[in-house]
Every structure is written in C-alpha cells, then in structure tokens.
Amino acid sequence: MENTKSPYWQGVRAGLPFIVILAPFGVLFGVVATEAGLNLFEAVTMSALTIAGASQFTAIQLLQDGVPTLIVIAAALTVNLRLAMYSASLVPHLGQASLPMRALVAYCLVDQNAAGGAAVFEAHPHWTLRQRLAFYFGMSSPLIPNWIVFTVVGALVGERIPEALALDFAIPITFIALVAPMLRTGAHRVAAISAIAASLMLTWMPYSLGIIAAGAVGMVVGAEVERRTEGWA
C-alpha cells in the first residue's frame, strides 16, 4: 500500500531541477526591486506574498513609472491570469480538499507545480486526495522557500550596486527570457506579436493602461487563432 511519504518525495524530486531556473530570476528580482527603491523587507515581503515572478517584475516596472497603485494591481493580475487556468486544471484532482487546504494550494501555485502536478495526477489516477496533495506540496517545497531566499540574495546584492550602475535594462530582458520559451505554438506566437503591436500603438494611453489593453488584445487574437486552427485540423 502506498503512503503519503512516497508521493511527497516524488514531488520534491520533481521540483528540485527547477531551482536552476528559479535562482537567477529570484536574484534578479531582488536586484531590480532594490534598484526601484524597495528596501530588503519590502522586496522580500512582495516575493513572499505573491510568489509570481512575471507579475512582480510588471509591478516593479509600473511603480518605477509612477503608475497609480490600482492600475499596478490590475496589470499584475492580468499577467497572472494564466494561474486561473492552472487552478481549473487542478480542480478535478485537488478540488475535494478542505477550504484551508485549497487556500494553501492556491498560495503555492506556480507554473512548475501546476504543470508537473497535472501530468503526474493523470498518470496516477488511483492516488488518493491525500497522496495528490502530498505530491503537490512536495513539488512546491523546493520552489516557494527558495524563491524568497534568492530574492533576499538579490536584494542584498542590489543594495551594494552603485546608483551609477543602474540595471533598468534587466526588466525587459527578464521578460523576454520568461516569455520566449512559452511560445510553443503558432497561436502563442501570434498572440505575442499582436500584444507587442498593440502595446506600441497604445503608448498614448495614460498610466500605462496600454499594457493591460494590449494583453487583452493578445489573448483574444491568440484564442481565435487557436480556435480556427483546431477547427481546421
């Protein structure tokens, strides 16, 4: 009979390789956060509360531009809309958990444990809810604490970088590195190109609202391309 310990350690082993990807982004976020004027406590608190790299970089960029807080929050939520789809994909596997446990699952939800968890749950349909939760939190264990730890490292490094060596260019480079590997299909690439074109045409909008509008344009165009592609298949 399987116990919960085995799925937990399977999850830990599945999550460990992602530290290689997570570490540089966590350090970079700590650096750019301090470059943007956040102190160590503020940078770490932001990472601990949100655990969302792309949204955090978005928020930092907009805060640097002096955008109102409500728009910063809206833009960050827009960037993280994909997590709603991840949540929907996990509902058949973890939806029977208690409300506090589902809240903890939502707090830990990132790209890696969402994709890894869904794939493993499909491969082990006989697992109990307890075993599935054990795997999910096992996979989250190397990810969540280390995201915060590497933010601390980056913030400490950033505090020692002279102002003359500002790293403003790091944010757009980071976005390119985050997004490029995700453009796996024609629909993805069309969505990205549409969003870029729309953001360039909407630079006249106040408070960087063009970013939010461009994101919506990209999602609509990408969804339509995917729908037509599937229809023609």
mmCIF file with all atom_site columns, N, CA and C in Angstrom, residues 164-222:
data_model
loop_
_atom_site.group_PDB
_atom_site.id
_atom_site.type_symbol
_atom_site.label_atom_id
_atom_site.label_alt_id
_atom_site.label_comp_id
_atom_site.label_asym_id
_atom_site.label_entity_id
_atom_site.label_seq_id
_atom_site.pdbx_PDB_ins_code
_atom_site.Cartn_x
_atom_site.Cartn_y
_atom_site.Cartn_z
_atom_site.occupancy
_atom_site.B_iso_or_equiv
_atom_site.pdbx_formal_charge
_atom_site.auth_seq_id
_atom_site.auth_comp_id
_atom_site.auth_asym_id
_atom_site.auth_atom_id
_atom_site.pdbx_PDB_model_num
ATOM 1   N N  . ALA A 1 164 ? 25.202 54.507 -10.130 1.00 0.00 ? 164 ALA A N  1
ATOM 2   C CA . ALA A 1 164 ? 25.705 54.733 -11.488 1.00 0.00 ? 164 ALA A CA 1
ATOM 3   C C  . ALA A 1 164 ? 25.592 53.486 -12.355 1.00 0.00 ? 164 ALA A C  1
ATOM 4   N N  . LEU A 1 165 ? 25.419 52.324 -11.712 1.00 0.00 ? 165 LEU A N  1
ATOM 5   C CA . LEU A 1 165 ? 25.314 51.062 -12.453 1.00 0.00 ? 165 LEU A CA 1
ATOM 6   C C  . LEU A 1 165 ? 23.872 50.560 -12.427 1.00 0.00 ? 165 LEU A C  1
ATOM 7   N N  . ALA A 1 166 ? 22.922 51.458 -12.639 1.00 0.00 ? 166 ALA A N  1
ATOM 8   C CA . ALA A 1 166 ? 21.511 51.063 -12.624 1.00 0.00 ? 166 ALA A CA 1
ATOM 9   C C  . ALA A 1 166 ? 21.242 49.962 -13.639 1.00 0.00 ? 166 ALA A C  1
ATOM 10  N N  . LEU A 1 167 ? 20.353 49.044 -13.249 1.00 0.00 ? 167 LEU A N  1
ATOM 11  C CA . LEU A 1 167 ? 20.080 47.866 -14.091 1.00 0.00 ? 167 LEU A CA 1
ATOM 12  C C  . LEU A 1 167 ? 18.669 47.902 -14.654 1.00 0.00 ? 167 LEU A C  1
ATOM 13  N N  . ASP A 1 168 ? 18.233 49.072 -15.092 1.00 0.00 ? 168 ASP A N  1
ATOM 14  C CA . ASP A 1 168 ? 16.875 49.187 -15.627 1.00 0.00 ? 168 ASP A CA 1
ATOM 15  C C  . ASP A 1 168 ? 16.638 48.264 -16.815 1.00 0.00 ? 168 ASP A C  1
ATOM 16  N N  . PHE A 1 169 ? 17.691 48.032 -17.579 1.00 0.00 ? 169 PHE A N  1
ATOM 17  C CA . PHE A 1 169 ? 17.551 47.190 -18.768 1.00 0.00 ? 169 PHE A CA 1
ATOM 18  C C  . PHE A 1 169 ? 17.247 45.736 -18.412 1.00 0.00 ? 169 PHE A C  1
ATOM 19  N N  . ALA A 1 170 ? 17.462 45.371 -17.146 1.00 0.00 ? 170 ALA A N  1
ATOM 20  C CA . ALA A 1 170 ? 17.285 43.965 -16.753 1.00 0.00 ? 170 ALA A CA 1
ATOM 21  C C  . ALA A 1 170 ? 15.833 43.520 -16.843 1.00 0.00 ? 170 ALA A C  1
ATOM 22  N N  . ILE A 1 171 ? 14.883 44.437 -16.610 1.00 0.00 ? 171 ILE A N  1
ATOM 23  C CA . ILE A 1 171 ? 13.472 44.030 -16.591 1.00 0.00 ? 171 ILE A CA 1
ATOM 24  C C  . ILE A 1 171 ? 12.997 43.574 -17.971 1.00 0.00 ? 171 ILE A C  1
ATOM 25  N N  . PRO A 1 172 ? 13.183 44.370 -19.044 1.00 0.00 ? 172 PRO A N  1
ATOM 26  C CA . PRO A 1 172 ? 12.745 43.858 -20.352 1.00 0.00 ? 172 PRO A CA 1
ATOM 27  C C  . PRO A 1 172 ? 13.471 42.592 -20.779 1.00 0.00 ? 172 PRO A C  1
ATOM 28  N N  . ILE A 1 173 ? 14.754 42.485 -20.437 1.00 0.00 ? 173 ILE A N  1
ATOM 29  C CA . ILE A 1 173 ? 15.493 41.267 -20.776 1.00 0.00 ? 173 ILE A CA 1
ATOM 30  C C  . ILE A 1 173 ? 14.904 40.071 -20.037 1.00 0.00 ? 173 ILE A C  1
ATOM 31  N N  . THR A 1 174 ? 14.530 40.298 -18.782 1.00 0.00 ? 174 THR A N  1
ATOM 32  C CA . THR A 1 174 ? 13.935 39.216 -17.998 1.00 0.00 ? 174 THR A CA 1
ATOM 33  C C  . THR A 1 174 ? 12.617 38.755 -18.604 1.00 0.00 ? 174 THR A C  1
ATOM 34  N N  . PHE A 1 175 ? 11.790 39.718 -19.048 1.00 0.00 ? 175 PHE A N  1
ATOM 35  C CA . PHE A 1 175 ? 10.516 39.350 -19.670 1.00 0.00 ? 175 PHE A CA 1
ATOM 36  C C  . PHE A 1 175 ? 10.734 38.502 -20.916 1.00 0.00 ? 175 PHE A C  1
ATOM 37  N N  . ILE A 1 176 ? 11.716 38.893 -21.716 1.00 0.00 ? 176 ILE A N  1
ATOM 38  C CA . ILE A 1 176 ? 11.997 38.124 -22.933 1.00 0.00 ? 176 ILE A CA 1
ATOM 39  C C  . ILE A 1 176 ? 12.392 36.693 -22.559 1.00 0.00 ? 176 ILE A C  1
ATOM 40  N N  . ALA A 1 177 ? 13.236 36.576 -21.540 1.00 0.00 ? 177 ALA A N  1
ATOM 41  C CA . ALA A 1 177 ? 13.680 35.243 -21.116 1.00 0.00 ? 177 ALA A CA 1
ATOM 42  C C  . ALA A 1 177 ? 12.533 34.420 -20.552 1.00 0.00 ? 177 ALA A C  1
ATOM 43  N N  . LEU A 1 178 ? 11.561 35.092 -19.891 1.00 0.00 ? 178 LEU A N  1
ATOM 44  C CA . LEU A 1 178 ? 10.427 34.373 -19.321 1.00 0.00 ? 178 LEU A CA 1
ATOM 45  C C  . LEU A 1 178 ? 9.443  33.917 -20.388 1.00 0.00 ? 178 LEU A C  1
ATOM 46  N N  . VAL A 1 179 ? 9.197  34.800 -21.350 1.00 0.00 ? 179 VAL A N  1
ATOM 47  C CA . VAL A 1 179 ? 8.119  34.546 -22.307 1.00 0.00 ? 179 VAL A CA 1
ATOM 48  C C  . VAL A 1 179 ? 8.569  33.673 -23.481 1.00 0.00 ? 179 VAL A C  1
ATOM 49  N N  . ALA A 1 180 ? 9.780  33.886 -23.960 1.00 0.00 ? 180 ALA A N  1
ATOM 50  C CA . ALA A 1 180 ? 10.224 33.197 -25.173 1.00 0.00 ? 180 ALA A CA 1
ATOM 51  C C  . ALA A 1 180 ? 10.020 31.678 -25.126 1.00 0.00 ? 180 ALA A C  1
ATOM 52  N N  . PRO A 1 181 ? 10.401 30.995 -24.042 1.00 0.00 ? 181 PRO A N  1
ATOM 53  C CA . PRO A 1 181 ? 10.206 29.534 -24.029 1.00 0.00 ? 181 PRO A CA 1
ATOM 54  C C  . PRO A 1 181 ? 8.741  29.106 -24.067 1.00 0.00 ? 181 PRO A C  1
ATOM 55  N N  . MET A 1 182 ? 7.816  30.035 -23.766 1.00 0.00 ? 182 MET A N  1
ATOM 56  C CA . MET A 1 182 ? 6.396  29.676 -23.741 1.00 0.00 ? 182 MET A CA 1
ATOM 57  C C  . MET A 1 182 ? 5.748  29.748 -25.111 1.00 0.00 ? 182 MET A C  1
ATOM 58  N N  . LEU A 1 183 ? 6.435  30.307 -26.097 1.00 0.00 ? 183 LEU A N  1
ATOM 59  C CA . LEU A 1 183 ? 5.840  30.484 -27.424 1.00 0.00 ? 183 LEU A CA 1
ATOM 60  C C  . LEU A 1 183 ? 6.029  29.210 -28.234 1.00 0.00 ? 183 LEU A C  1
ATOM 61  N N  . ARG A 1 184 ? 5.257  28.189 -27.883 1.00 0.00 ? 184 ARG A N  1
ATOM 62  C CA . ARG A 1 184 ? 5.468  26.873 -28.472 1.00 0.00 ? 184 ARG A CA 1
ATOM 63  C C  . ARG A 1 184 ? 4.591  26.600 -29.687 1.00 0.00 ? 184 ARG A C  1
ATOM 64  N N  . THR A 1 185 ? 3.490  27.332 -29.851 1.00 0.00 ? 185 THR A N  1
ATOM 65  C CA . THR A 1 185 ? 2.590  27.074 -30.974 1.00 0.00 ? 185 THR A CA 1
ATOM 66  C C  . THR A 1 185 ? 2.405  28.349 -31.793 1.00 0.00 ? 185 THR A C  1
ATOM 67  N N  . GLY A 1 186 ? 1.782  28.186 -32.965 1.00 0.00 ? 186 GLY A N  1
ATOM 68  C CA . GLY A 1 186 ? 1.507  29.345 -33.804 1.00 0.00 ? 186 GLY A CA 1
ATOM 69  C C  . GLY A 1 186 ? 0.595  30.332 -33.100 1.00 0.00 ? 186 GLY A C  1
ATOM 70  N N  . ALA A 1 187 ? -0.396 29.827 -32.373 1.00 0.00 ? 187 ALA A N  1
ATOM 71  C CA . ALA A 1 187 ? -1.319 30.699 -31.644 1.00 0.00 ? 187 ALA A CA 1
ATOM 72  C C  . ALA A 1 187 ? -0.580 31.514 -30.590 1.00 0.00 ? 187 ALA A C  1
ATOM 73  N N  . HIS A 1 188 ? 0.379  30.863 -29.903 1.00 0.00 ? 188 HIS A N  1
ATOM 74  C CA . HIS A 1 188 ? 1.173  31.589 -28.898 1.00 0.00 ? 188 HIS A CA 1
ATOM 75  C C  . HIS A 1 188 ? 1.939  32.733 -29.547 1.00 0.00 ? 188 HIS A C  1
ATOM 76  N N  . ARG A 1 189 ? 2.584  32.428 -30.681 1.00 0.00 ? 189 ARG A N  1
ATOM 77  C CA . ARG A 1 189 ? 3.418  33.442 -31.335 1.00 0.00 ? 189 ARG A CA 1
ATOM 78  C C  . ARG A 1 189 ? 2.566  34.588 -31.890 1.00 0.00 ? 189 ARG A C  1
ATOM 79  N N  . VAL A 1 190 ? 1.418  34.258 -32.469 1.00 0.00 ? 190 VAL A N  1
ATOM 80  C CA . VAL A 1 190 ? 0.525  35.308 -32.979 1.00 0.00 ? 190 VAL A CA 1
ATOM 81  C C  . VAL A 1 190 ? 0.019  36.180 -31.828 1.00 0.00 ? 190 VAL A C  1
ATOM 82  N N  . ALA A 1 191 ? -0.309 35.544 -30.702 1.00 0.00 ? 191 ALA A N  1
ATOM 83  C CA . ALA A 1 191 ? -0.770 36.303 -29.536 1.00 0.00 ? 191 ALA A CA 1
ATOM 84  C C  . ALA A 1 191 ? 0.312  37.264 -29.053 1.00 0.00 ? 191 ALA A C  1
ATOM 85  N N  . ALA A 1 192 ? 1.556  36.777 -29.013 1.00 0.00 ? 192 ALA A N  1
ATOM 86  C CA . ALA A 1 192 ? 2.657  37.629 -28.552 1.00 0.00 ? 192 ALA A CA 1
ATOM 87  C C  . ALA A 1 192 ? 2.887  38.800 -29.506 1.00 0.00 ? 192 ALA A C  1
ATOM 88  N N  . ILE A 1 193 ? 2.888  38.502 -30.800 1.00 0.00 ? 193 ILE A N  1
ATOM 89  C CA . ILE A 1 193 ? 3.119  39.568 -31.793 1.00 0.00 ? 193 ILE A CA 1
ATOM 90  C C  . ILE A 1 193 ? 1.982  40.601 -31.741 1.00 0.00 ? 193 ILE A C  1
ATOM 91  N N  . SER A 1 194 ? 0.750  40.113 -31.609 1.00 0.00 ? 194 SER A N  1
ATOM 92  C CA . SER A 1 194 ? -0.398 41.021 -31.532 1.00 0.00 ? 194 SER A CA 1
ATOM 93  C C  . SER A 1 194 ? -0.306 41.917 -30.298 1.00 0.00 ? 194 SER A C  1
ATOM 94  N N  . ALA A 1 195 ? 0.070  41.339 -29.182 1.00 0.00 ? 195 ALA A N  1
ATOM 95  C CA . ALA A 1 195 ? 0.178  42.118 -27.951 1.00 0.00 ? 195 ALA A CA 1
ATOM 96  C C  . ALA A 1 195 ? 1.289  43.161 -28.059 1.00 0.00 ? 195 ALA A C  1
ATOM 97  N N  . ILE A 1 196 ? 2.408  42.775 -28.670 1.00 0.00 ? 196 ILE A N  1
ATOM 98  C CA . ILE A 1 196 ? 3.515  43.733 -28.844 1.00 0.00 ? 196 ILE A CA 1
ATOM 99  C C  . ILE A 1 196 ? 3.077  44.886 -29.737 1.00 0.00 ? 196 ILE A C  1
ATOM 100 N N  . ALA A 1 197 ? 2.427  44.545 -30.870 1.00 0.00 ? 197 ALA A N  1
ATOM 101 C CA . ALA A 1 197 ? 1.973  45.592 -31.795 1.00 0.00 ? 197 ALA A CA 1
ATOM 102 C C  . ALA A 1 197 ? 0.967  46.521 -31.121 1.00 0.00 ? 197 ALA A C  1
ATOM 103 N N  . ALA A 1 198 ? 0.035  45.914 -30.364 1.00 0.00 ? 198 ALA A N  1
ATOM 104 C CA . ALA A 1 198 ? -0.980 46.727 -29.691 1.00 0.00 ? 198 ALA A CA 1
ATOM 105 C C  . ALA A 1 198 ? -0.354 47.632 -28.631 1.00 0.00 ? 198 ALA A C  1
ATOM 106 N N  . SER A 1 199 ? 0.627  47.098 -27.897 1.00 0.00 ? 199 SER A N  1
ATOM 107 C CA . SER A 1 199 ? 1.265  47.914 -26.847 1.00 0.00 ? 199 SER A CA 1
ATOM 108 C C  . SER A 1 199 ? 2.005  49.100 -27.450 1.00 0.00 ? 199 SER A C  1
ATOM 109 N N  . LEU A 1 200 ? 2.599  48.908 -28.639 1.00 0.00 ? 200 LEU A N  1
ATOM 110 C CA . LEU A 1 200 ? 3.291  50.015 -29.302 1.00 0.00 ? 200 LEU A CA 1
ATOM 111 C C  . LEU A 1 200 ? 2.299  51.074 -29.791 1.00 0.00 ? 200 LEU A C  1
ATOM 112 N N  . MET A 1 201 ? 1.134  50.617 -30.253 1.00 0.00 ? 201 MET A N  1
ATOM 113 C CA . MET A 1 201 ? 0.132  51.564 -30.757 1.00 0.00 ? 201 MET A CA 1
ATOM 114 C C  . MET A 1 201 ? -0.627 52.263 -29.638 1.00 0.00 ? 201 MET A C  1
ATOM 115 N N  . LEU A 1 202 ? -0.571 51.686 -28.438 1.00 0.00 ? 202 LEU A N  1
ATOM 116 C CA . LEU A 1 202 ? -1.355 52.236 -27.327 1.00 0.00 ? 202 LEU A CA 1
ATOM 117 C C  . LEU A 1 202 ? -0.499 52.955 -26.294 1.00 0.00 ? 202 LEU A C  1
ATOM 118 N N  . THR A 1 203 ? 0.682  53.352 -26.705 1.00 0.00 ? 203 THR A N  1
ATOM 119 C CA . THR A 1 203 ? 1.561  54.054 -25.756 1.00 0.00 ? 203 THR A CA 1
ATOM 120 C C  . THR A 1 203 ? 0.984  55.401 -25.326 1.00 0.00 ? 203 THR A C  1
ATOM 121 N N  . TRP A 1 204 ? -0.001 55.904 -26.104 1.00 0.00 ? 204 TRP A N  1
ATOM 122 C CA . TRP A 1 204 ? -0.615 57.189 -25.760 1.00 0.00 ? 204 TRP A CA 1
ATOM 123 C C  . TRP A 1 204 ? -1.536 57.092 -24.547 1.00 0.00 ? 204 TRP A C  1
ATOM 124 N N  . MET A 1 205 ? -1.935 55.883 -24.167 1.00 0.00 ? 205 MET A N  1
ATOM 125 C CA . MET A 1 205 ? -2.871 55.742 -23.058 1.00 0.00 ? 205 MET A CA 1
ATOM 126 C C  . MET A 1 205 ? -2.199 56.123 -21.736 1.00 0.00 ? 205 MET A C  1
ATOM 127 N N  . PRO A 1 206 ? -2.915 56.794 -20.840 1.00 0.00 ? 206 PRO A N  1
ATOM 128 C CA . PRO A 1 206 ? -2.310 57.231 -19.573 1.00 0.00 ? 206 PRO A CA 1
ATOM 129 C C  . PRO A 1 206 ? -2.065 56.069 -18.618 1.00 0.00 ? 206 PRO A C  1
ATOM 130 N N  . TYR A 1 207 ? -1.140 56.265 -17.699 1.00 0.00 ? 207 TYR A N  1
ATOM 131 C CA . TYR A 1 207 ? -0.857 55.310 -16.623 1.00 0.00 ? 207 TYR A CA 1
ATOM 132 C C  . TYR A 1 207 ? -0.490 53.910 -17.140 1.00 0.00 ? 207 TYR A C  1
ATOM 133 N N  . SER A 1 208 ? 0.080  53.868 -18.342 1.00 0.00 ? 208 SER A N  1
ATOM 134 C CA . SER A 1 208 ? 0.489  52.569 -18.922 1.00 0.00 ? 208 SER A CA 1
ATOM 135 C C  . SER A 1 208 ? -0.674 51.602 -19.081 1.00 0.00 ? 208 SER A C  1
ATOM 136 N N  . LEU A 1 209 ? -1.892 52.125 -19.217 1.00 0.00 ? 209 LEU A N  1
ATOM 137 C CA . LEU A 1 209 ? -3.050 51.250 -19.415 1.00 0.00 ? 209 LEU A CA 1
ATOM 138 C C  . LEU A 1 209 ? -2.956 50.487 -20.725 1.00 0.00 ? 209 LEU A C  1
ATOM 139 N N  . GLY A 1 210 ? -2.117 50.989 -21.642 1.00 0.00 ? 210 GLY A N  1
ATOM 140 C CA . GLY A 1 210 ? -1.938 50.285 -22.905 1.00 0.00 ? 210 GLY A CA 1
ATOM 141 C C  . GLY A 1 210 ? -1.418 48.867 -22.705 1.00 0.00 ? 210 GLY A C  1
ATOM 142 N N  . ILE A 1 211 ? -0.662 48.646 -21.623 1.00 0.00 ? 211 ILE A N  1
ATOM 143 C CA . ILE A 1 211 ? -0.136 47.303 -21.354 1.00 0.00 ? 211 ILE A CA 1
ATOM 144 C C  . ILE A 1 211 ? -1.279 46.330 -21.087 1.00 0.00 ? 211 ILE A C  1
ATOM 145 N N  . ILE A 1 212 ? -2.246 46.767 -20.268 1.00 0.00 ? 212 ILE A N  1
ATOM 146 C CA . ILE A 1 212 ? -3.389 45.904 -19.957 1.00 0.00 ? 212 ILE A CA 1
ATOM 147 C C  . ILE A 1 212 ? -4.226 45.654 -21.209 1.00 0.00 ? 212 ILE A C  1
ATOM 148 N N  . ALA A 1 213 ? -4.484 46.747 -21.975 1.00 0.00 ? 213 ALA A N  1
ATOM 149 C CA . ALA A 1 213 ? -5.286 46.591 -23.189 1.00 0.00 ? 213 ALA A CA 1
ATOM 150 C C  . ALA A 1 213 ? -4.575 45.686 -24.191 1.00 0.00 ? 213 ALA A C  1
ATOM 151 N N  . ALA A 1 214 ? -3.262 45.861 -24.318 1.00 0.00 ? 214 ALA A N  1
ATOM 152 C CA . ALA A 1 214 ? -2.503 45.032 -25.261 1.00 0.00 ? 214 ALA A CA 1
ATOM 153 C C  . ALA A 1 214 ? -2.539 43.563 -24.847 1.00 0.00 ? 214 ALA A C  1
ATOM 154 N N  . GLY A 1 215 ? -2.493 43.305 -23.554 1.00 0.00 ? 215 GLY A N  1
ATOM 155 C CA . GLY A 1 215 ? -2.599 41.933 -23.078 1.00 0.00 ? 215 GLY A CA 1
ATOM 156 C C  . GLY A 1 215 ? -3.921 41.306 -23.462 1.00 0.00 ? 215 GLY A C  1
ATOM 157 N N  . ALA A 1 216 ? -5.005 42.096 -23.337 1.00 0.00 ? 216 ALA A N  1
ATOM 158 C CA . ALA A 1 216 ? -6.326 41.592 -23.719 1.00 0.00 ? 216 ALA A CA 1
ATOM 159 C C  . ALA A 1 216 ? -6.388 41.318 -25.217 1.00 0.00 ? 216 ALA A C  1
ATOM 160 N N  . VAL A 1 217 ? -5.808 42.223 -26.010 1.00 0.00 ? 217 VAL A N  1
ATOM 161 C CA . VAL A 1 217 ? -5.784 42.018 -27.465 1.00 0.00 ? 217 VAL A CA 1
ATOM 162 C C  . VAL A 1 217 ? -5.034 40.728 -27.807 1.00 0.00 ? 217 VAL A C  1
ATOM 163 N N  . GLY A 1 218 ? -3.877 40.534 -27.187 1.00 0.00 ? 218 GLY A N  1
ATOM 164 C CA . GLY A 1 218 ? -3.091 39.329 -27.452 1.00 0.00 ? 218 GLY A CA 1
ATOM 165 C C  . GLY A 1 218 ? -3.857 38.063 -27.104 1.00 0.00 ? 218 GLY A C  1
ATOM 166 N N  . MET A 1 219 ? -4.559 38.059 -25.961 1.00 0.00 ? 219 MET A N  1
ATOM 167 C CA . MET A 1 219 ? -5.307 36.868 -25.554 1.00 0.00 ? 219 MET A CA 1
ATOM 168 C C  . MET A 1 219 ? -6.448 36.569 -26.510 1.00 0.00 ? 219 MET A C  1
ATOM 169 N N  . VAL A 1 220 ? -7.165 37.624 -26.944 1.00 0.00 ? 220 VAL A N  1
ATOM 170 C CA . VAL A 1 220 ? -8.295 37.424 -27.859 1.00 0.00 ? 220 VAL A CA 1
ATOM 171 C C  . VAL A 1 220 ? -7.806 36.887 -29.202 1.00 0.00 ? 220 VAL A C  1
ATOM 172 N N  . VAL A 1 221 ? -6.757 37.515 -29.737 1.00 0.00 ? 221 VAL A N  1
ATOM 173 C CA . VAL A 1 221 ? -6.232 37.083 -31.038 1.00 0.00 ? 221 VAL A CA 1
ATOM 174 C C  . VAL A 1 221 ? -5.690 35.652 -30.950 1.00 0.00 ? 221 VAL A C  1
ATOM 175 N N  . GLY A 1 222 ? -4.937 35.378 -29.895 1.00 0.00 ? 222 GLY A N  1
ATOM 176 C CA . GLY A 1 222 ? -4.382 34.034 -29.735 1.00 0.00 ? 222 GLY A CA 1
ATOM 177 C C  . GLY A 1 222 ? -5.460 32.977 -29.603 1.00 0.00 ? 222 GLY A C  1
#
